[in-house]
Amino acid sequence: MNYDQARWTDDDERYEPLLSEKHTDEADLDDAPLPDELTRDALELPDLSEPELARHYTRLSEMNYGVDSGPYPLGSCTMKYNPKFTEDVAVLDAAAVHPDRSPESVQGTLELLYDLQDYLGRIGGMDAVTLQPPAGAAGEFTGVLVAKAYHEHNGDERSEIIIPESAHGTNFASAALAGFDVVSLPGGDDGRVDLEALEAALSDETALLMLTNPNTLGLFERDIEEIAEMVHDAGGLLYYDGANLNALLGRARPGDMGFDIMHYNVHKTFATPHGGGGPGAGPVGVVDELAPFLPKPQIVQTAEGRYDFFDPEHSIGKVHGYLGNWLVLVKAYAYIARLGDPGLSDASAKAVLNANYLASQIEYEVPYGPFHHEFVASAGEQDAADVAKRMLDYGVHPPTTKWPEIVGEALMTEPTEIENRKTLDQLAHAFNAVAGEDDEALAAAPERTTARRIDQTAAARDLRLSWQSLDGE
Ligand SMILES: *Cc1c(COP(=O)(O)O)cnc(C)c1O
């Protein structure tokens, strides 16, 4: 398959102009059917017709790559396709609820949230769930605060959180932000937790061990029950980073493995849009013992079958306005309800099958395995970032690169359950074609995309948050 991304440029070869630059005619405010005292000219809105506007946004979307354009195997992120019915549900009139409404007047809303708490609790094997945190990272921070409050309540102040070296950066950040010292746990030769290293790291200062399972290499921590016992014997708690839950859905539950706290990345596992800074949700589940420390309010069902708010006795407080990112939660609810138990376990089965199939088809070295929902290949002598840029020329999104660092020049790949065999073969073709190319071809890539090599550091450090900030250039 050949690929060329759309290129919309003006005479100066600049990309699709801003709306404000497209503005050609002066707005004729004299004709505005409003009294003078209600009109203003300071807003500087571009004066454009609907077709001009529609074309502008369509062109921008054509210059972009998304999961609706092709495969998006960005490891750890679970970039699965978001079924459109979840969007339909979120735009129903009934979903537009003012957050200040009284519980009595929004019983349906609360019922949906209550049921979602229940679904997530059952999926994770947790006894109580808060829906407030707006992202996985925020869920981690919430979970760490819950653990802290629990230990303090027991008069057992602990200062350390143990985190595997290969963990996601947000784990370290959440622990540090909550005031803990981070003890970094080196991985074992098989890519899993090394029990001896864990024994050495555990002490009466251990508040928490944070793990994801399957781990970042896509490997299941087979010793998880022993790990849980060791942590609990040391008086610590076990935290499950739910980013990889897609591998376990409907088949195994963190709660049954001995985890005490977990977050769910609903924008990864439960198909709500993800990335681009859009809102997400990172609900947190806990076992019974920790439920009194959850954020307030919780949604509960009363004896009469009504829904109401409830403040847990030793709540850490609020971690988000109102009840969290409601519309994201609606989509997660719709997805879970539509798939049901058989659909969810089918999704995890296919996610695992697809990862293993793709791993078996690519020529790059894949040092560990067999895998769950993702695998980490090594670009070897090639630079993984260059490989990623070149893969774009083959019409696919590249994998996550250079992380985890245990694998040199890592290509962390997660095809997800949504791809069929033909698409997986297209991905394998892209990997293998790039594997055979020389440094020159890689350094020149990407050639077929709208934007070529961009200055990624400047893009992150020199933020232009509105078109006004471009003025005067
Ligand atoms: C994505 C991810 C997170 C953070 O989740 P966000 O929802 O992006 O804040 C944490 N841990 C792992 C392993 C992840 O992949």
Short mmCIF file of C-alpha atoms and ligand atoms in Angstrom, two decimals:
data_model
loop_
_atom_site.label_atom_id
_atom_site.label_comp_id
_atom_site.label_asym_id
_atom_site.label_seq_id
_atom_site.Cartn_x
_atom_site.Cartn_y
_atom_site.Cartn_z
CA MET A 1 0.00 0.00 0.00
CA ASN A 2 1.33 3.43 -0.90
CA TYR A 3 0.88 6.38 1.33
CA ASP A 4 1.03 10.14 0.93
CA GLN A 5 -0.33 12.42 3.57
CA ALA A 6 -2.29 15.47 2.45
CA ARG A 7 -0.33 18.68 2.10
CA TRP A 8 -2.27 21.92 2.18
CA THR A 9 0.08 24.84 1.80
CA ASP A 10 -0.30 28.46 0.71
CA ASP A 11 1.84 30.27 -1.89
CA ASP A 12 4.67 30.61 0.60
CA GLU A 13 4.59 26.86 1.28
CA ARG A 14 3.20 27.47 4.72
CA TYR A 15 0.68 24.95 5.98
CA GLU A 16 -3.05 25.53 5.92
CA PRO A 17 -3.38 29.13 7.14
CA LEU A 18 -4.96 29.97 10.46
CA LEU A 19 -8.60 30.96 10.44
CA SER A 20 -7.58 34.49 11.34
CA GLU A 21 -5.31 34.58 8.29
CA LYS A 22 -8.08 33.30 6.04
CA HIS A 23 -10.19 36.20 7.17
CA THR A 24 -10.42 38.37 4.07
CA ASP A 25 -13.41 40.68 4.36
CA GLU A 26 -13.89 43.15 7.15
CA ALA A 27 -16.87 42.10 9.18
CA ASP A 28 -19.72 44.47 8.52
CA LEU A 29 -20.73 45.13 12.07
CA ASP A 30 -23.07 47.94 11.08
CA ASP A 31 -25.41 45.28 9.75
CA ALA A 32 -25.37 43.27 12.94
CA PRO A 33 -28.94 42.95 14.21
CA LEU A 34 -27.89 43.89 17.71
CA PRO A 35 -27.99 47.21 19.55
CA ASP A 36 -24.63 49.01 19.58
CA GLU A 37 -24.16 48.67 23.31
CA LEU A 38 -24.24 44.87 22.97
CA THR A 39 -21.70 44.56 20.17
CA ARG A 40 -17.97 44.80 20.55
CA ASP A 41 -15.10 44.65 18.14
CA ALA A 42 -12.38 43.51 20.52
CA LEU A 43 -13.12 39.81 20.00
CA GLU A 44 -11.53 39.70 16.53
CA LEU A 45 -13.36 36.61 15.40
CA PRO A 46 -12.59 35.71 11.80
CA ASP A 47 -15.47 36.39 9.44
CA LEU A 48 -15.80 33.11 7.57
CA SER A 49 -18.62 31.12 6.03
CA GLU A 50 -19.53 27.64 7.20
CA PRO A 51 -18.00 25.86 4.16
CA GLU A 52 -14.72 27.71 4.67
CA LEU A 53 -14.72 26.62 8.27
CA ALA A 54 -15.63 23.00 7.49
CA ARG A 55 -12.88 22.79 4.87
CA HIS A 56 -10.33 24.27 7.22
CA TYR A 57 -10.90 21.61 9.87
CA THR A 58 -11.20 18.80 7.32
CA ARG A 59 -7.84 19.82 5.84
CA LEU A 60 -6.23 19.91 9.27
CA SER A 61 -7.53 16.40 9.94
CA GLU A 62 -6.16 15.21 6.58
CA MET A 63 -2.75 16.53 7.59
CA ASN A 64 -2.84 14.53 10.78
CA TYR A 65 -2.56 10.85 11.59
CA GLY A 66 -4.96 9.23 14.00
CA VAL A 67 -6.35 5.84 14.90
CA ASP A 68 -9.15 6.53 12.40
CA SER A 69 -6.50 6.76 9.62
CA GLY A 70 -4.61 3.53 10.26
CA PRO A 71 -2.90 1.32 12.83
CA TYR A 72 -1.51 3.08 15.90
CA PRO A 73 0.61 0.55 17.82
CA LEU A 74 1.94 2.96 20.44
CA GLY A 75 3.03 0.63 23.24
CA SER A 76 1.66 1.19 26.73
CA CYS A 77 -0.87 3.70 25.40
CA THR A 78 -3.43 1.17 24.09
CA MET A 79 -4.49 3.38 21.19
CA LYS A 80 -7.53 1.36 20.24
CA TYR A 81 -10.25 2.55 17.91
CA ASN A 82 -13.07 4.35 19.71
CA PRO A 83 -16.40 2.97 18.50
CA LYS A 84 -18.62 5.81 17.30
CA PHE A 85 -21.62 4.61 19.31
CA THR A 86 -19.85 5.78 22.47
CA GLU A 87 -19.72 9.28 20.98
CA ASP A 88 -23.42 9.07 20.11
CA VAL A 89 -24.23 8.30 23.72
CA ALA A 90 -22.12 11.17 24.99
CA VAL A 91 -23.97 13.72 22.83
CA LEU A 92 -27.46 12.67 23.95
CA ASP A 93 -29.38 15.58 25.45
CA ALA A 94 -29.66 13.61 28.67
CA ALA A 95 -25.87 13.61 28.98
CA ALA A 96 -25.78 17.42 29.17
CA VAL A 97 -26.26 17.81 32.89
CA HIS A 98 -25.30 20.85 34.90
CA PRO A 99 -22.91 19.74 37.64
CA ASP A 100 -24.72 21.79 40.30
CA ARG A 101 -27.99 19.90 39.96
CA SER A 102 -29.27 18.27 43.13
CA PRO A 103 -28.87 14.48 43.44
CA GLU A 104 -32.67 14.06 43.43
CA SER A 105 -32.93 15.70 40.00
CA VAL A 106 -30.16 13.66 38.33
CA GLN A 107 -30.88 10.13 39.47
CA GLY A 108 -30.15 8.70 36.02
CA THR A 109 -26.75 10.35 35.89
CA LEU A 110 -25.87 9.05 39.33
CA GLU A 111 -27.15 5.58 38.47
CA LEU A 112 -24.84 5.47 35.45
CA LEU A 113 -21.86 6.55 37.55
CA TYR A 114 -22.77 4.12 40.30
CA ASP A 115 -23.00 1.28 37.80
CA LEU A 116 -19.66 2.28 36.29
CA GLN A 117 -18.07 2.20 39.77
CA ASP A 118 -19.56 -1.27 40.10
CA TYR A 119 -18.39 -2.47 36.65
CA LEU A 120 -14.87 -1.24 37.27
CA GLY A 121 -14.81 -2.76 40.74
CA ARG A 122 -15.85 -6.13 39.33
CA ILE A 123 -13.39 -5.94 36.42
CA GLY A 124 -10.48 -5.11 38.74
CA GLY A 125 -11.51 -7.18 41.75
CA MET A 126 -11.74 -4.04 43.88
CA ASP A 127 -14.33 -3.28 46.57
CA ALA A 128 -14.77 0.47 46.07
CA VAL A 129 -14.03 2.84 43.19
CA THR A 130 -13.77 6.62 42.81
CA LEU A 131 -14.35 8.09 39.36
CA GLN A 132 -12.88 11.52 40.08
CA PRO A 133 -9.25 11.44 38.88
CA PRO A 134 -9.00 12.87 35.34
CA ALA A 135 -6.10 10.70 34.06
CA GLY A 136 -4.04 7.66 34.91
CA ALA A 137 -1.32 9.85 36.40
CA ALA A 138 -3.90 11.66 38.54
CA GLY A 139 -5.23 8.24 39.59
CA GLU A 140 -1.74 7.22 40.68
CA PHE A 141 -1.38 10.38 42.73
CA THR A 142 -4.80 9.79 44.30
CA GLY A 143 -3.92 6.16 45.08
CA VAL A 144 -0.60 7.15 46.63
CA LEU A 145 -2.39 9.73 48.81
CA VAL A 146 -4.90 7.07 49.88
CA ALA A 147 -2.03 4.75 50.87
CA LYS A 148 -0.35 7.58 52.76
CA ALA A 149 -3.55 8.44 54.63
CA TYR A 150 -4.09 4.77 55.48
CA HIS A 151 -0.62 4.32 56.97
CA GLU A 152 -0.83 7.60 58.86
CA HIS A 153 -4.24 6.67 60.23
CA ASN A 154 -2.68 3.50 61.60
CA GLY A 155 0.08 5.56 63.24
CA ASP A 156 2.55 3.92 60.88
CA GLU A 157 4.28 6.65 58.92
CA ARG A 158 6.29 5.22 56.07
CA SER A 159 8.59 7.17 53.78
CA GLU A 160 9.37 4.97 50.77
CA ILE A 161 7.71 3.76 47.60
CA ILE A 162 9.36 0.99 45.59
CA ILE A 163 9.07 1.26 41.80
CA PRO A 164 10.64 -0.99 39.14
CA GLU A 165 13.23 0.75 36.96
CA SER A 166 11.17 -0.05 33.88
CA ALA A 167 8.03 1.68 35.22
CA HIS A 168 6.28 4.61 33.57
CA GLY A 169 7.70 8.01 34.52
CA THR A 170 4.43 9.06 36.11
CA ASN A 171 4.88 6.40 38.85
CA PHE A 172 8.06 8.12 40.02
CA ALA A 173 6.46 11.54 39.72
CA SER A 174 3.34 10.55 41.69
CA ALA A 175 5.41 9.09 44.52
CA ALA A 176 7.70 12.11 44.71
CA LEU A 177 4.82 14.59 44.49
CA ALA A 178 3.16 12.92 47.47
CA GLY A 179 6.36 13.40 49.47
CA PHE A 180 7.81 9.88 49.32
CA ASP A 181 11.37 8.76 48.64
CA VAL A 182 11.53 6.53 45.58
CA VAL A 183 13.39 3.23 45.83
CA SER A 184 14.15 2.08 42.31
CA LEU A 185 13.96 -1.69 41.77
CA PRO A 186 16.32 -3.22 39.20
CA GLY A 187 14.69 -5.81 36.91
CA GLY A 188 15.62 -9.49 36.79
CA ASP A 189 17.31 -11.17 33.82
CA ASP A 190 13.97 -12.45 32.53
CA GLY A 191 12.53 -8.91 32.45
CA ARG A 192 10.38 -9.50 35.53
CA VAL A 193 10.62 -8.44 39.19
CA ASP A 194 13.71 -9.95 40.82
CA LEU A 195 12.49 -11.36 44.15
CA GLU A 196 15.89 -11.02 45.80
CA ALA A 197 16.14 -7.39 44.80
CA LEU A 198 12.61 -6.86 46.11
CA GLU A 199 13.50 -8.50 49.44
CA ALA A 200 16.48 -6.16 49.73
CA ALA A 201 14.37 -3.09 48.93
CA LEU A 202 11.55 -3.87 51.38
CA SER A 203 11.73 -2.44 54.90
CA ASP A 204 9.50 -0.97 57.57
CA GLU A 205 9.72 2.29 55.60
CA THR A 206 7.95 0.70 52.60
CA ALA A 207 4.57 2.33 52.11
CA LEU A 208 3.84 0.92 48.65
CA LEU A 209 5.15 -1.14 45.77
CA MET A 210 3.86 0.11 42.42
CA LEU A 211 3.65 -2.45 39.60
CA THR A 212 1.95 -2.95 36.32
CA ASN A 213 1.11 -6.50 35.30
CA PRO A 214 1.77 -7.49 32.57
CA ASN A 215 4.75 -5.21 32.90
CA THR A 216 6.13 -2.69 30.46
CA LEU A 217 7.82 -5.45 28.44
CA GLY A 218 4.43 -7.14 28.03
CA LEU A 219 5.47 -9.93 30.42
CA PHE A 220 3.19 -11.34 33.08
CA GLU A 221 4.67 -11.20 36.60
CA ARG A 222 4.25 -14.88 37.36
CA ASP A 223 5.39 -14.44 40.96
CA ILE A 224 2.74 -11.87 41.69
CA GLU A 225 1.19 -13.78 44.59
CA GLU A 226 4.56 -14.19 46.27
CA ILE A 227 5.35 -10.52 45.60
CA ALA A 228 2.06 -9.52 47.24
CA GLU A 229 2.82 -11.65 50.26
CA MET A 230 6.30 -10.18 50.64
CA VAL A 231 5.00 -6.62 50.44
CA HIS A 232 2.16 -7.28 52.88
CA ASP A 233 4.49 -9.07 55.30
CA ALA A 234 6.63 -5.95 55.31
CA GLY A 235 3.54 -3.89 56.19
CA GLY A 236 3.34 -2.23 52.77
CA LEU A 237 0.55 -2.00 50.22
CA LEU A 238 0.54 -3.08 46.58
CA TYR A 239 -0.46 -0.64 43.83
CA TYR A 240 -1.54 -1.73 40.35
CA ASP A 241 -0.83 0.65 37.49
CA GLY A 242 -3.80 -0.19 35.24
CA ALA A 243 -2.31 1.01 31.96
CA ASN A 244 -1.91 -2.61 30.82
CA LEU A 245 -5.30 -3.85 31.96
CA ASN A 246 -6.27 -4.47 28.33
CA ALA A 247 -4.23 -7.68 28.55
CA LEU A 248 -6.29 -9.09 31.42
CA LEU A 249 -9.86 -7.91 30.82
CA GLY A 250 -12.36 -10.56 31.76
CA ARG A 251 -9.61 -13.10 32.49
CA ALA A 252 -7.66 -12.09 35.57
CA ARG A 253 -8.15 -9.42 38.21
CA PRO A 254 -5.54 -7.36 40.05
CA GLY A 255 -7.60 -7.70 43.26
CA ASP A 256 -7.29 -11.50 43.07
CA MET A 257 -3.52 -11.18 42.64
CA GLY A 258 -3.20 -9.32 45.94
CA PHE A 259 -3.22 -5.71 44.77
CA ASP A 260 -4.77 -3.24 47.23
CA ILE A 261 -5.12 -0.14 45.04
CA MET A 262 -5.31 0.34 41.29
CA HIS A 263 -6.11 2.92 38.68
CA TYR A 264 -7.91 2.32 35.40
CA ASN A 265 -6.91 4.34 32.34
CA VAL A 266 -10.37 4.44 30.83
CA HIS A 267 -9.00 6.26 27.79
CA LYS A 268 -6.73 3.28 27.15
CA THR A 269 -8.70 0.21 28.13
CA PHE A 270 -12.28 1.36 27.63
CA ALA A 271 -12.05 3.11 24.29
CA THR A 272 -12.48 6.77 24.97
CA PRO A 273 -10.41 9.22 22.93
CA HIS A 274 -6.91 9.60 24.17
CA GLY A 275 -3.99 11.88 23.56
CA GLY A 276 -3.63 15.36 22.23
CA GLY A 277 -4.19 16.63 25.75
CA GLY A 278 -7.86 15.72 25.65
CA PRO A 279 -9.66 14.85 28.85
CA GLY A 280 -9.35 11.31 30.13
CA ALA A 281 -10.30 9.54 33.30
CA GLY A 282 -8.28 7.52 35.78
CA PRO A 283 -10.71 6.00 38.30
CA VAL A 284 -9.12 4.41 41.36
CA GLY A 285 -10.23 1.14 42.95
CA VAL A 286 -9.31 -0.04 46.43
CA VAL A 287 -9.94 -2.98 48.73
CA ASP A 288 -12.42 -2.58 51.62
CA GLU A 289 -9.80 -1.56 54.16
CA LEU A 290 -8.87 1.50 52.12
CA ALA A 291 -12.38 2.59 51.10
CA PRO A 292 -12.75 5.08 54.00
CA PHE A 293 -9.85 7.11 52.56
CA LEU A 294 -11.20 7.57 49.01
CA PRO A 295 -11.93 11.06 47.64
CA LYS A 296 -15.32 12.57 48.43
CA PRO A 297 -18.05 12.33 47.49
CA GLN A 298 -18.67 8.71 46.57
CA ILE A 299 -21.89 7.75 44.85
CA VAL A 300 -23.94 5.27 46.84
CA GLN A 301 -27.27 3.54 46.53
CA THR A 302 -29.62 4.07 49.44
CA ALA A 303 -31.82 1.41 51.00
CA GLU A 304 -34.74 2.75 48.91
CA GLY A 305 -32.77 2.22 45.71
CA ARG A 306 -32.07 5.95 45.20
CA TYR A 307 -28.62 7.35 44.47
CA ASP A 308 -26.88 9.86 46.67
CA PHE A 309 -23.54 11.32 47.69
CA PHE A 310 -21.54 9.98 50.56
CA ASP A 311 -18.32 11.31 52.13
CA PRO A 312 -15.99 8.48 53.19
CA GLU A 313 -15.02 8.80 56.86
CA HIS A 314 -11.31 9.57 56.44
CA SER A 315 -11.49 10.95 52.90
CA ILE A 316 -8.35 12.51 51.44
CA GLY A 317 -10.68 15.23 50.04
CA LYS A 318 -11.55 16.08 46.47
CA VAL A 319 -9.18 15.45 43.59
CA HIS A 320 -11.35 16.93 40.82
CA GLY A 321 -14.27 19.31 40.46
CA TYR A 322 -17.64 17.64 40.81
CA LEU A 323 -17.63 13.96 39.86
CA GLY A 324 -14.77 13.84 37.35
CA ASN A 325 -14.77 14.00 33.55
CA TRP A 326 -18.39 12.97 33.15
CA LEU A 327 -18.55 12.61 29.36
CA VAL A 328 -15.44 10.44 29.31
CA LEU A 329 -17.04 8.25 31.95
CA VAL A 330 -20.25 8.01 29.88
CA LYS A 331 -18.22 6.64 26.96
CA ALA A 332 -16.46 4.11 29.18
CA TYR A 333 -19.81 3.01 30.58
CA ALA A 334 -21.30 2.63 27.09
CA TYR A 335 -18.30 0.61 25.92
CA ILE A 336 -18.33 -1.77 28.88
CA ALA A 337 -22.11 -2.19 28.80
CA ARG A 338 -22.14 -2.91 25.05
CA LEU A 339 -19.27 -5.43 25.17
CA GLY A 340 -20.32 -7.20 28.35
CA ASP A 341 -18.29 -10.03 29.88
CA PRO A 342 -17.83 -12.01 26.64
CA GLY A 343 -16.83 -8.92 24.67
CA LEU A 344 -14.28 -7.77 27.21
CA SER A 345 -12.58 -11.15 27.47
CA ASP A 346 -12.63 -11.43 23.69
CA ALA A 347 -10.87 -8.06 23.48
CA SER A 348 -8.05 -9.16 25.79
CA ALA A 349 -7.67 -12.48 23.96
CA LYS A 350 -7.30 -10.74 20.61
CA ALA A 351 -5.00 -8.06 22.02
CA VAL A 352 -2.64 -10.79 23.25
CA LEU A 353 -2.91 -12.85 20.07
CA ASN A 354 -2.23 -9.80 17.88
CA ALA A 355 0.85 -8.78 19.86
CA ASN A 356 2.32 -12.27 19.66
CA TYR A 357 1.50 -12.64 15.97
CA LEU A 358 3.11 -9.32 15.10
CA ALA A 359 6.17 -10.10 17.26
CA SER A 360 6.59 -13.35 15.32
CA GLN A 361 6.44 -11.55 11.96
CA ILE A 362 9.05 -8.85 12.40
CA GLU A 363 12.75 -9.10 11.65
CA TYR A 364 13.94 -6.90 14.49
CA GLU A 365 15.21 -8.76 17.51
CA VAL A 366 12.53 -9.28 20.16
CA PRO A 367 14.51 -10.22 23.26
CA TYR A 368 11.81 -11.41 25.70
CA GLY A 369 8.52 -13.28 25.34
CA PRO A 370 5.97 -14.81 25.03
CA PHE A 371 4.02 -11.63 25.50
CA HIS A 372 0.73 -10.36 26.62
CA HIS A 373 -0.74 -7.34 24.85
CA GLU A 374 2.52 -5.65 23.80
CA PHE A 375 6.14 -6.48 23.03
CA VAL A 376 9.41 -4.60 22.96
CA ALA A 377 11.67 -5.12 19.94
CA SER A 378 15.14 -3.65 19.57
CA ALA A 379 16.14 -1.51 16.60
CA GLY A 380 19.68 -2.81 17.16
CA GLU A 381 22.25 -0.68 15.30
CA GLN A 382 19.55 1.65 14.03
CA ASP A 383 18.29 4.64 15.99
CA ALA A 384 14.78 3.82 17.23
CA ALA A 385 13.64 7.42 16.73
CA ASP A 386 14.74 7.31 13.08
CA VAL A 387 12.96 3.99 12.63
CA ALA A 388 9.81 5.64 13.95
CA LYS A 389 10.09 8.55 11.52
CA ARG A 390 10.64 6.19 8.61
CA MET A 391 7.69 3.99 9.50
CA LEU A 392 5.42 7.00 8.97
CA ASP A 393 6.36 6.86 5.29
CA TYR A 394 4.76 3.41 5.12
CA GLY A 395 1.43 4.78 6.27
CA VAL A 396 1.49 3.42 9.82
CA HIS A 397 1.99 5.07 13.15
CA PRO A 398 5.26 3.98 14.76
CA PRO A 399 5.55 2.24 18.12
CA THR A 400 6.70 3.93 21.32
CA THR A 401 10.47 4.36 21.13
CA LYS A 402 13.46 4.27 23.49
CA TRP A 403 11.39 3.09 26.44
CA PRO A 404 11.72 0.94 28.47
CA GLU A 405 15.45 1.43 28.63
CA ILE A 406 16.22 -2.20 29.52
CA VAL A 407 15.97 -2.94 25.79
CA GLY A 408 18.45 -0.94 23.67
CA GLU A 409 16.77 1.25 21.01
CA ALA A 410 13.39 -0.02 22.16
CA LEU A 411 10.39 -0.29 19.83
CA MET A 412 7.51 -0.88 22.19
CA THR A 413 4.62 -2.15 20.14
CA GLU A 414 0.98 -2.69 21.02
CA PRO A 415 -1.26 -3.45 18.03
CA THR A 416 -4.41 -3.85 20.22
CA GLU A 417 -7.33 -6.15 19.50
CA ILE A 418 -8.89 -3.98 16.82
CA GLU A 419 -6.47 -4.82 13.98
CA ASN A 420 -7.16 -7.67 11.58
CA ARG A 421 -4.51 -9.91 10.10
CA LYS A 422 -4.15 -7.84 6.95
CA THR A 423 -3.37 -4.72 8.96
CA LEU A 424 -0.95 -6.61 11.19
CA ASP A 425 0.83 -7.79 8.03
CA GLN A 426 0.95 -4.21 6.80
CA LEU A 427 2.58 -3.24 10.10
CA ALA A 428 5.05 -6.12 9.85
CA HIS A 429 5.85 -5.04 6.31
CA ALA A 430 6.61 -1.50 7.51
CA PHE A 431 8.90 -2.78 10.30
CA ASN A 432 10.72 -5.13 7.96
CA ALA A 433 11.14 -2.64 5.13
CA VAL A 434 12.66 -0.12 7.53
CA ALA A 435 14.88 -2.79 9.10
CA GLY A 436 16.54 -3.23 5.70
CA GLU A 437 17.21 0.47 5.08
CA ASP A 438 20.44 2.41 5.54
CA ASP A 439 21.13 5.35 7.83
CA GLU A 440 20.77 7.83 5.00
CA ALA A 441 17.20 6.77 4.22
CA LEU A 442 16.36 6.84 7.90
CA ALA A 443 17.86 10.28 8.47
CA ALA A 444 15.86 11.72 5.54
CA ALA A 445 12.55 10.37 6.82
CA PRO A 446 9.72 11.10 6.90
CA GLU A 447 9.28 12.08 3.25
CA ARG A 448 5.62 11.36 2.62
CA THR A 449 4.03 13.10 5.56
CA THR A 450 2.67 16.63 5.74
CA ALA A 451 5.22 17.77 8.29
CA ARG A 452 8.77 16.46 8.04
CA ARG A 453 11.14 16.45 10.99
CA ILE A 454 9.91 18.91 13.53
CA ASP A 455 11.91 20.35 16.39
CA GLN A 456 10.38 18.24 19.15
CA THR A 457 12.11 20.09 21.96
CA ALA A 458 10.93 23.49 20.77
CA ALA A 459 7.45 22.05 20.27
CA ALA A 460 7.35 21.16 23.96
CA ARG A 461 9.22 24.15 25.40
CA ASP A 462 8.05 27.04 23.27
CA LEU A 463 4.31 26.65 23.53
CA ARG A 464 2.02 28.69 21.30
CA LEU A 465 -1.30 28.18 22.89
CA SER A 466 -3.38 30.44 20.68
CA TRP A 467 -3.19 32.08 17.31
CA GLN A 468 -2.77 35.43 19.04
CA SER A 469 0.68 34.35 20.21
CA LEU A 470 1.72 34.17 16.55
CA ASP A 471 0.79 37.79 15.99
CA GLY A 472 3.63 40.09 15.04
CA GLU A 473 5.73 37.36 13.45
C1 LIG B 1 -0.21 5.91 30.17
C2 LIG B 1 0.45 5.36 31.36
C3 LIG B 1 0.35 5.99 32.61
C4 LIG B 1 -0.26 7.36 32.81
O1 LIG B 1 -1.56 7.42 32.41
P1 LIG B 1 -2.24 8.75 31.81
O2 LIG B 1 -3.66 8.37 31.74
O3 LIG B 1 -1.60 9.01 30.50
O4 LIG B 1 -2.00 9.86 32.79
C5 LIG B 1 0.90 5.34 33.71
N1 LIG B 1 1.53 4.17 33.58
C6 LIG B 1 1.67 3.54 32.39
C7 LIG B 1 2.39 2.22 32.32
C8 LIG B 1 1.14 4.12 31.25
O5 LIG B 1 1.29 3.52 30.05
#
